[in-house]
Short mmCIF file of N, CA, C and O in Angstrom, two decimals:
data_model
loop_
_atom_site.label_atom_id
_atom_site.label_comp_id
_atom_site.label_asym_id
_atom_site.label_seq_id
_atom_site.Cartn_x
_atom_site.Cartn_y
_atom_site.Cartn_z
N MET A 1 -19.59 -22.65 41.42
CA MET A 1 -20.43 -22.98 42.77
C MET A 1 -21.59 -23.78 42.41
O MET A 1 -21.31 -25.49 43.11
N LYS A 2 -22.09 -23.94 42.65
CA LYS A 2 -23.36 -24.92 41.99
C LYS A 2 -22.77 -25.59 41.35
O LYS A 2 -23.40 -27.59 42.31
N SER A 3 -22.59 -25.55 40.10
CA SER A 3 -21.81 -26.81 39.17
C SER A 3 -21.18 -27.96 40.27
O SER A 3 -21.05 -29.85 40.47
N ILE A 4 -19.91 -27.26 41.31
CA ILE A 4 -19.03 -28.01 41.98
C ILE A 4 -20.22 -28.52 43.14
O ILE A 4 -19.48 -30.37 43.11
N VAL A 5 -20.25 -28.49 43.19
CA VAL A 5 -21.51 -29.18 44.94
C VAL A 5 -21.63 -30.29 44.07
O VAL A 5 -22.42 -31.69 44.73
N ILE A 6 -23.31 -30.09 43.46
CA ILE A 6 -23.80 -30.92 42.68
C ILE A 6 -23.13 -31.70 41.93
O ILE A 6 -23.28 -33.06 42.30
N ALA A 7 -22.03 -31.74 41.28
CA ALA A 7 -21.00 -32.24 41.06
C ALA A 7 -20.60 -33.25 41.58
O ALA A 7 -20.23 -34.68 41.81
N SER A 8 -20.28 -32.89 43.67
CA SER A 8 -18.95 -33.74 44.15
C SER A 8 -19.85 -34.50 44.46
O SER A 8 -19.62 -35.42 45.15
N LEU A 9 -22.02 -34.18 45.10
CA LEU A 9 -22.62 -35.15 45.68
C LEU A 9 -22.82 -35.95 43.91
O LEU A 9 -22.82 -37.54 44.45
N ALA A 10 -23.02 -35.98 43.55
CA ALA A 10 -23.37 -37.30 41.88
C ALA A 10 -21.53 -37.46 42.08
O ALA A 10 -21.79 -39.20 42.68
N ALA A 11 -20.72 -36.97 42.07
CA ALA A 11 -19.30 -37.96 42.81
C ALA A 11 -19.18 -39.61 44.28
O ALA A 11 -19.05 -40.42 43.24
N GLY A 12 -20.03 -38.17 45.00
CA GLY A 12 -20.22 -39.37 45.80
C GLY A 12 -21.62 -40.36 45.67
O GLY A 12 -21.72 -40.64 45.92
N ALA A 13 -22.54 -40.70 45.51
CA ALA A 13 -23.15 -41.35 44.65
C ALA A 13 -22.18 -41.70 43.59
O ALA A 13 -22.76 -43.66 44.34
N LEU A 14 -22.12 -41.84 43.17
CA LEU A 14 -21.01 -42.90 42.52
C LEU A 14 -20.72 -43.88 43.17
O LEU A 14 -19.64 -45.42 42.71
N CYS A 15 -19.05 -42.92 43.80
CA CYS A 15 -18.13 -43.10 44.56
C CYS A 15 -18.86 -44.71 45.75
O CYS A 15 -18.41 -45.83 45.80
N ALA A 16 -20.42 -44.39 45.74
CA ALA A 16 -20.07 -45.92 47.02
C ALA A 16 -21.32 -47.04 45.65
O ALA A 16 -21.71 -47.66 46.58
N LEU A 17 -21.47 -46.25 45.40
CA LEU A 17 -21.99 -47.77 43.99
C LEU A 17 -21.62 -49.02 44.23
O LEU A 17 -21.36 -49.69 44.38
N PRO A 18 -19.29 -48.82 43.73
CA PRO A 18 -18.76 -50.18 44.04
C PRO A 18 -19.23 -50.74 45.63
O PRO A 18 -19.31 -52.03 45.14
N ALA A 19 -19.01 -49.86 45.77
CA ALA A 19 -19.07 -50.33 48.03
C ALA A 19 -20.81 -51.72 47.65
O ALA A 19 -20.57 -51.88 48.71
N LEU A 20 -21.54 -50.84 47.65
CA LEU A 20 -22.81 -51.03 47.41
C LEU A 20 -22.74 -53.15 46.82
O LEU A 20 -23.37 -53.52 46.85
N SER A 21 -22.11 -52.62 45.46
CA SER A 21 -22.48 -53.72 44.94
C SER A 21 -21.72 -54.56 45.64
O SER A 21 -21.79 -56.26 45.46
N ALA A 22 -19.88 -54.47 46.02
CA ALA A 22 -18.96 -55.41 46.75
C ALA A 22 -20.82 -56.21 47.41
O ALA A 22 -19.99 -57.47 47.87
N HIS A 23 -20.83 -54.79 48.41
CA HIS A 23 -21.60 -55.75 49.43
C HIS A 23 -22.55 -56.75 49.15
O HIS A 23 -22.38 -58.10 49.79
N ALA A 24 -23.65 -56.63 48.04
CA ALA A 24 -24.38 -57.66 47.54
C ALA A 24 -24.26 -59.16 46.99
O ALA A 24 -24.24 -59.71 47.21
N GLN A 25 -21.92 -58.46 46.26
CA GLN A 25 -21.90 -59.83 45.97
C GLN A 25 -21.35 -60.78 47.05
O GLN A 25 -21.41 -61.90 47.30
N GLY A 26 -21.18 -60.47 48.50
CA GLY A 26 -20.72 -60.96 49.74
C GLY A 26 -21.25 -61.69 49.91
O GLY A 26 -21.74 -62.59 51.42
N PHE A 27 -22.48 -61.43 49.40
CA PHE A 27 -23.67 -62.14 50.69
C PHE A 27 -24.25 -63.08 49.95
O PHE A 27 -24.99 -63.34 48.43
N THR A 28 -25.18 -64.33 49.84
CA THR A 28 -25.29 -65.26 50.23
C THR A 28 -26.50 -65.43 50.14
O THR A 28 -27.13 -65.88 51.70
N VAL A 29 -27.45 -66.56 49.24
CA VAL A 29 -28.61 -66.98 49.70
C VAL A 29 -28.37 -68.31 50.28
O VAL A 29 -28.36 -69.25 49.74
N PRO A 30 -28.97 -68.68 51.17
CA PRO A 30 -29.22 -69.75 51.28
C PRO A 30 -30.12 -71.43 50.71
O PRO A 30 -31.40 -69.66 50.17
N LYS A 31 -29.15 -72.15 50.69
CA LYS A 31 -30.89 -72.63 49.95
C LYS A 31 -31.46 -73.54 50.84
O LYS A 31 -31.54 -73.11 51.18
N ASN A 32 -32.47 -73.63 49.88
CA ASN A 32 -33.75 -74.43 50.61
C ASN A 32 -33.38 -76.06 51.09
O ASN A 32 -32.61 -75.90 50.81
N THR A 33 -33.41 -76.18 52.20
CA THR A 33 -32.92 -77.35 53.20
C THR A 33 -34.41 -77.52 53.29
O THR A 33 -34.35 -79.20 53.88
N CYS A 34 -35.33 -77.95 52.22
CA CYS A 34 -35.86 -79.02 51.78
C CYS A 34 -36.46 -80.96 51.82
O CYS A 34 -35.61 -80.71 50.66
N ALA A 35 -36.73 -81.18 51.73
CA ALA A 35 -36.24 -82.87 51.80
C ALA A 35 -37.40 -82.98 50.27
O ALA A 35 -38.53 -82.44 50.45
N LYS A 36 -37.07 -83.25 49.15
CA LYS A 36 -37.02 -83.34 48.87
C LYS A 36 -37.90 -85.22 48.61
O LYS A 36 -37.52 -86.40 48.95
N PRO A 37 -39.00 -84.65 48.08
CA PRO A 37 -39.83 -86.38 47.64
C PRO A 37 -39.09 -87.52 47.35
O PRO A 37 -38.07 -87.36 45.76
N GLU A 38 -39.33 -88.77 47.20
CA GLU A 38 -38.86 -89.74 46.06
C GLU A 38 -39.25 -89.90 45.28
O GLU A 38 -40.35 -89.39 45.08
N GLU A 39 -39.05 -90.99 44.26
CA GLU A 39 -39.71 -90.60 43.04
C GLU A 39 -41.29 -91.23 43.10
O GLU A 39 -40.65 -92.51 43.69
N TYR A 40 -41.89 -91.02 42.06
CA TYR A 40 -42.64 -91.41 41.82
C TYR A 40 -43.05 -92.90 41.94
O TYR A 40 -42.74 -94.05 40.87
N PRO A 41 -43.73 -93.30 42.86
CA PRO A 41 -43.10 -95.41 43.03
C PRO A 41 -44.39 -95.81 41.43
O PRO A 41 -43.95 -96.94 41.11
N GLY A 42 -44.84 -95.40 41.05
CA GLY A 42 -45.23 -96.00 39.85
C GLY A 42 -46.62 -96.47 39.54
O GLY A 42 -46.71 -96.45 41.25
N HIS A 43 -47.03 -96.18 39.01
CA HIS A 43 -48.76 -97.66 38.99
C HIS A 43 -48.78 -98.55 39.37
O HIS A 43 -50.41 -98.95 39.91
N LEU A 44 -48.40 -99.11 39.61
CA LEU A 44 -48.30 -100.48 40.46
C LEU A 44 -47.71 -100.95 41.68
O LEU A 44 -47.09 -101.37 42.63
N ALA A 45 -47.12 -100.12 42.60
CA ALA A 45 -46.70 -98.98 43.48
C ALA A 45 -48.26 -99.35 44.09
O ALA A 45 -49.43 -99.07 44.29
N SER A 46 -48.65 -99.55 45.41
CA SER A 46 -49.17 -100.12 46.48
C SER A 46 -49.74 -98.81 46.72
O SER A 46 -49.13 -97.30 46.97
N GLN A 47 -50.96 -98.86 47.20
CA GLN A 47 -51.99 -97.53 48.43
C GLN A 47 -51.02 -96.80 48.95
O GLN A 47 -51.02 -95.65 48.85
N SER A 48 -51.09 -97.83 49.98
CA SER A 48 -50.23 -96.37 50.86
C SER A 48 -49.00 -96.65 50.80
O SER A 48 -48.30 -94.93 51.42
N ARG A 49 -48.07 -96.98 49.49
CA ARG A 49 -46.82 -96.20 48.88
C ARG A 49 -47.07 -95.00 48.12
O ARG A 49 -46.37 -94.67 48.13
N VAL A 50 -48.20 -95.05 47.54
CA VAL A 50 -48.37 -93.64 47.28
C VAL A 50 -49.26 -92.61 48.04
O VAL A 50 -49.40 -91.65 47.62
N LYS A 51 -49.77 -93.44 49.34
CA LYS A 51 -50.51 -92.26 50.19
C LYS A 51 -48.96 -91.78 50.45
O LYS A 51 -48.93 -90.53 51.44
N ALA A 52 -48.03 -92.18 51.08
CA ALA A 52 -46.42 -92.63 51.65
C ALA A 52 -46.10 -90.74 50.49
O ALA A 52 -45.26 -90.33 50.82
N TRP A 53 -45.48 -91.90 49.18
CA TRP A 53 -45.69 -90.30 48.47
C TRP A 53 -45.76 -88.94 47.95
O TRP A 53 -45.42 -87.69 48.20
N GLN A 54 -47.58 -89.14 47.52
CA GLN A 54 -47.43 -88.34 47.90
C GLN A 54 -47.80 -86.98 49.36
O GLN A 54 -47.79 -85.88 49.22
N LYS A 55 -47.41 -88.17 50.47
CA LYS A 55 -47.06 -87.11 51.91
C LYS A 55 -45.97 -86.18 51.51
O LYS A 55 -45.33 -84.68 52.16
N GLN A 56 -44.93 -86.80 51.23
CA GLN A 56 -44.37 -86.56 50.79
C GLN A 56 -44.06 -85.05 49.43
O GLN A 56 -43.43 -83.65 50.27
N MET A 57 -43.93 -84.98 49.13
CA MET A 57 -45.04 -84.71 48.38
C MET A 57 -45.48 -83.50 48.94
O MET A 57 -44.73 -81.62 48.18
N ASP A 58 -46.85 -83.10 49.36
CA ASP A 58 -47.67 -81.95 50.19
C ASP A 58 -46.77 -81.36 51.40
O ASP A 58 -46.22 -80.60 50.83
N ASP A 59 -45.44 -81.75 51.67
CA ASP A 59 -44.57 -81.34 52.48
C ASP A 59 -43.10 -80.64 51.65
O ASP A 59 -43.04 -79.54 52.10
N TYR A 60 -43.43 -80.68 50.31
CA TYR A 60 -42.43 -80.76 49.70
C TYR A 60 -42.43 -79.67 50.25
O TYR A 60 -41.65 -78.05 49.80
N GLY A 61 -44.27 -79.48 48.91
CA GLY A 61 -43.99 -78.56 48.28
C GLY A 61 -45.01 -77.11 49.49
O GLY A 61 -43.92 -76.01 49.63
N THR A 62 -44.99 -77.76 50.94
CA THR A 62 -44.84 -76.74 51.67
C THR A 62 -44.21 -76.28 52.16
O THR A 62 -43.90 -74.79 52.75
N CYS A 63 -42.58 -76.81 52.71
CA CYS A 63 -41.36 -76.54 52.60
C CYS A 63 -41.43 -75.00 52.13
O CYS A 63 -40.47 -74.30 51.85
N ILE A 64 -41.22 -75.48 50.19
CA ILE A 64 -40.58 -74.75 49.42
C ILE A 64 -41.03 -73.65 49.42
O ILE A 64 -41.05 -72.38 48.95
N LYS A 65 -43.35 -73.06 49.41
CA LYS A 65 -43.87 -72.17 50.12
C LYS A 65 -43.15 -71.81 50.63
O LYS A 65 -43.38 -70.14 50.47
N LYS A 66 -42.29 -72.29 51.81
CA LYS A 66 -42.43 -71.29 53.64
C LYS A 66 -41.05 -70.48 53.11
O LYS A 66 -40.50 -68.98 53.98
N TYR A 67 -40.66 -71.38 52.11
CA TYR A 67 -38.84 -70.88 51.91
C TYR A 67 -38.93 -70.14 51.08
O TYR A 67 -38.59 -68.43 51.26
N THR A 68 -39.34 -70.13 50.59
CA THR A 68 -40.14 -68.96 49.47
C THR A 68 -40.59 -66.56 50.77
O THR A 68 -40.14 -66.21 49.72
N ALA A 69 -41.28 -67.69 50.52
CA ALA A 69 -41.75 -66.25 51.32
C ALA A 69 -40.55 -65.99 52.57
O ALA A 69 -41.63 -65.04 52.10
N ASP A 70 -39.90 -66.47 52.59
CA ASP A 70 -39.46 -65.57 53.57
C ASP A 70 -38.10 -65.34 53.11
O ASP A 70 -38.16 -63.93 53.44
N GLN A 71 -37.83 -66.70 52.29
CA GLN A 71 -37.47 -65.15 50.11
C GLN A 71 -37.08 -63.57 50.51
O GLN A 71 -37.21 -62.46 50.28
N ARG A 72 -38.60 -63.52 49.70
CA ARG A 72 -39.23 -62.82 49.86
C ARG A 72 -39.62 -61.45 49.87
O ARG A 72 -39.08 -60.00 50.46
N SER A 73 -39.83 -61.56 51.16
CA SER A 73 -39.64 -61.02 53.03
C SER A 73 -38.07 -60.52 52.65
O SER A 73 -37.89 -59.02 53.34
N ILE A 74 -37.07 -61.23 52.65
CA ILE A 74 -36.17 -60.90 53.28
C ILE A 74 -36.06 -59.55 51.85
O ILE A 74 -35.40 -58.55 52.25
N ALA A 75 -35.96 -60.14 50.43
CA ALA A 75 -36.21 -59.12 49.91
C ALA A 75 -36.73 -57.89 49.82
O ALA A 75 -36.27 -57.17 49.28
N ASP A 76 -38.67 -58.23 50.13
CA ASP A 76 -39.05 -56.91 50.45
C ASP A 76 -38.34 -55.89 51.32
O ASP A 76 -38.20 -54.78 50.44
N ALA A 77 -37.72 -55.94 52.31
CA ALA A 77 -36.47 -55.57 53.36
C ALA A 77 -35.44 -55.25 52.78
O ALA A 77 -34.92 -53.24 52.79
N ALA A 78 -34.96 -55.42 51.75
CA ALA A 78 -33.75 -54.50 51.00
C ALA A 78 -34.58 -53.75 50.87
O ALA A 78 -33.79 -53.11 49.91
N VAL A 79 -35.29 -53.87 49.59
CA VAL A 79 -35.28 -53.09 48.13
C VAL A 79 -36.11 -51.89 49.81
O VAL A 79 -35.86 -51.01 48.47
N LYS A 80 -36.70 -52.10 50.47
CA LYS A 80 -37.88 -50.77 51.62
C LYS A 80 -36.22 -50.71 52.28
O LYS A 80 -36.21 -49.49 51.60
N ALA A 81 -35.12 -51.23 51.55
CA ALA A 81 -34.05 -49.91 53.20
C ALA A 81 -33.62 -49.58 51.76
O ALA A 81 -33.28 -47.98 51.87
N GLY A 82 -33.31 -49.54 50.11
CA GLY A 82 -33.29 -49.20 49.64
C GLY A 82 -33.48 -48.31 48.58
O GLY A 82 -32.86 -47.14 48.21
N ASN A 83 -34.79 -47.74 48.60
CA ASN A 83 -35.40 -46.84 48.50
C ASN A 83 -35.49 -46.22 49.43
O ASN A 83 -35.46 -44.57 49.13
N ASP A 84 -35.47 -46.41 51.33
CA ASP A 84 -35.38 -44.97 52.05
C ASP A 84 -33.70 -43.99 51.80
O ASP A 84 -33.83 -43.30 52.40
N ALA A 85 -33.45 -44.97 50.86
CA ALA A 85 -31.48 -44.80 51.35
C ALA A 85 -31.74 -43.43 49.97
O ALA A 85 -31.03 -42.45 50.41
N VAL A 86 -31.84 -44.36 49.29
CA VAL A 86 -32.61 -43.11 48.66
C VAL A 86 -33.28 -42.08 48.05
O VAL A 86 -32.84 -40.90 48.32
N GLU A 87 -33.91 -42.15 48.75
CA GLU A 87 -34.95 -40.47 49.46
C GLU A 87 -33.91 -39.57 50.63
O GLU A 87 -34.50 -39.07 49.98
N GLU A 88 -33.42 -40.62 51.36
CA GLU A 88 -33.42 -39.98 52.35
C GLU A 88 -31.55 -38.67 51.34
O GLU A 88 -31.21 -38.25 51.87
N TYR A 89 -30.65 -39.68 50.11
CA TYR A 89 -29.54 -38.85 49.58
C TYR A 89 -30.76 -37.58 49.32
O TYR A 89 -29.96 -36.74 48.67
N ASN A 90 -31.38 -37.31 48.32
CA ASN A 90 -32.17 -37.16 47.34
C ASN A 90 -33.06 -35.72 48.67
O ASN A 90 -33.02 -34.67 47.98
N GLN A 91 -32.80 -36.51 48.91
CA GLN A 91 -33.76 -34.99 50.69
C GLN A 91 -32.37 -33.87 51.09
O GLN A 91 -32.16 -32.79 50.63
N VAL A 92 -32.15 -34.82 51.31
CA VAL A 92 -29.52 -34.14 51.37
C VAL A 92 -29.62 -33.11 49.81
O VAL A 92 -29.00 -32.18 50.71
N ALA A 93 -29.69 -34.27 49.62
CA ALA A 93 -29.41 -32.58 47.33
C ALA A 93 -30.49 -31.82 48.27
O ALA A 93 -29.81 -31.15 47.31
N ASN A 94 -31.25 -32.26 48.13
CA ASN A 94 -32.38 -30.76 47.88
C ASN A 94 -32.59 -29.62 48.39
O ASN A 94 -32.51 -28.84 48.27
N LYS A 95 -31.83 -29.84 49.72
CA LYS A 95 -30.83 -29.63 50.90
C LYS A 95 -30.49 -28.54 50.48
O LYS A 95 -30.54 -27.58 50.40
N ALA A 96 -29.01 -29.10 50.49
CA ALA A 96 -27.84 -28.82 49.17
C ALA A 96 -28.18 -27.57 48.38
O ALA A 96 -27.77 -26.66 48.12
N LYS A 97 -29.63 -28.70 47.59
CA LYS A 97 -29.20 -27.14 46.50
C LYS A 97 -30.36 -25.58 46.08
O LYS A 97 -29.78 -24.85 46.48
N GLU A 98 -31.44 -25.63 47.52
CA GLU A 98 -31.20 -24.23 47.87
C GLU A 98 -30.77 -24.34 49.39
O GLU A 98 -31.16 -22.60 48.95
N ALA A 99 -30.21 -23.97 49.49
CA ALA A 99 -28.96 -23.50 50.21
C ALA A 99 -27.68 -22.63 48.89
O ALA A 99 -27.44 -22.03 49.16
N ILE A 100 -28.05 -23.30 48.37
CA ILE A 100 -26.48 -23.28 46.98
C ILE A 100 -28.23 -21.72 46.52
O ILE A 100 -27.10 -20.42 46.49
N GLU A 101 -28.91 -21.83 46.45
CA GLU A 101 -29.70 -21.58 45.88
C GLU A 101 -29.76 -19.80 46.89
O GLU A 101 -29.90 -18.82 46.23
N LYS A 102 -30.16 -19.99 47.79
CA LYS A 102 -29.84 -19.01 48.73
C LYS A 102 -28.88 -18.81 48.78
O LYS A 102 -28.84 -17.11 49.70
N SER A 103 -27.82 -19.56 49.01
CA SER A 103 -26.48 -18.57 48.91
C SER A 103 -25.81 -17.50 47.57
O SER A 103 -25.29 -16.56 47.87
N LYS A 104 -26.35 -17.70 47.21
CA LYS A 104 -26.77 -17.04 45.69
C LYS A 104 -27.45 -15.51 46.38
O LYS A 104 -27.47 -14.58 45.35
N ASN A 105 -28.70 -15.73 46.25
CA ASN A 105 -29.27 -14.51 46.80
C ASN A 105 -28.71 -12.59 48.10
O ASN A 105 -28.27 -12.79 48.29
#
């Protein structure tokens, strides 16, 4: 009886994997919308042109850092949700295992 229940729990977990995989595949991560700087103007460019380019580079870097921080936050939340689901599953499986053991006595 115990092996049937554990096998059922394991089969249920395996059946859920394709659904999770399909869901993850349907999720698209938005590309960054940061404005890329123009090409470096070169050493013959005026000081104001070089300064303008440097500002573009700084703004681009700030935008990319914000984008990556936002994406990291989303990823961290997804990992936490997955870990919480595994913990919940483990608790339910352990409770079922305890019930099986008690029913034997």
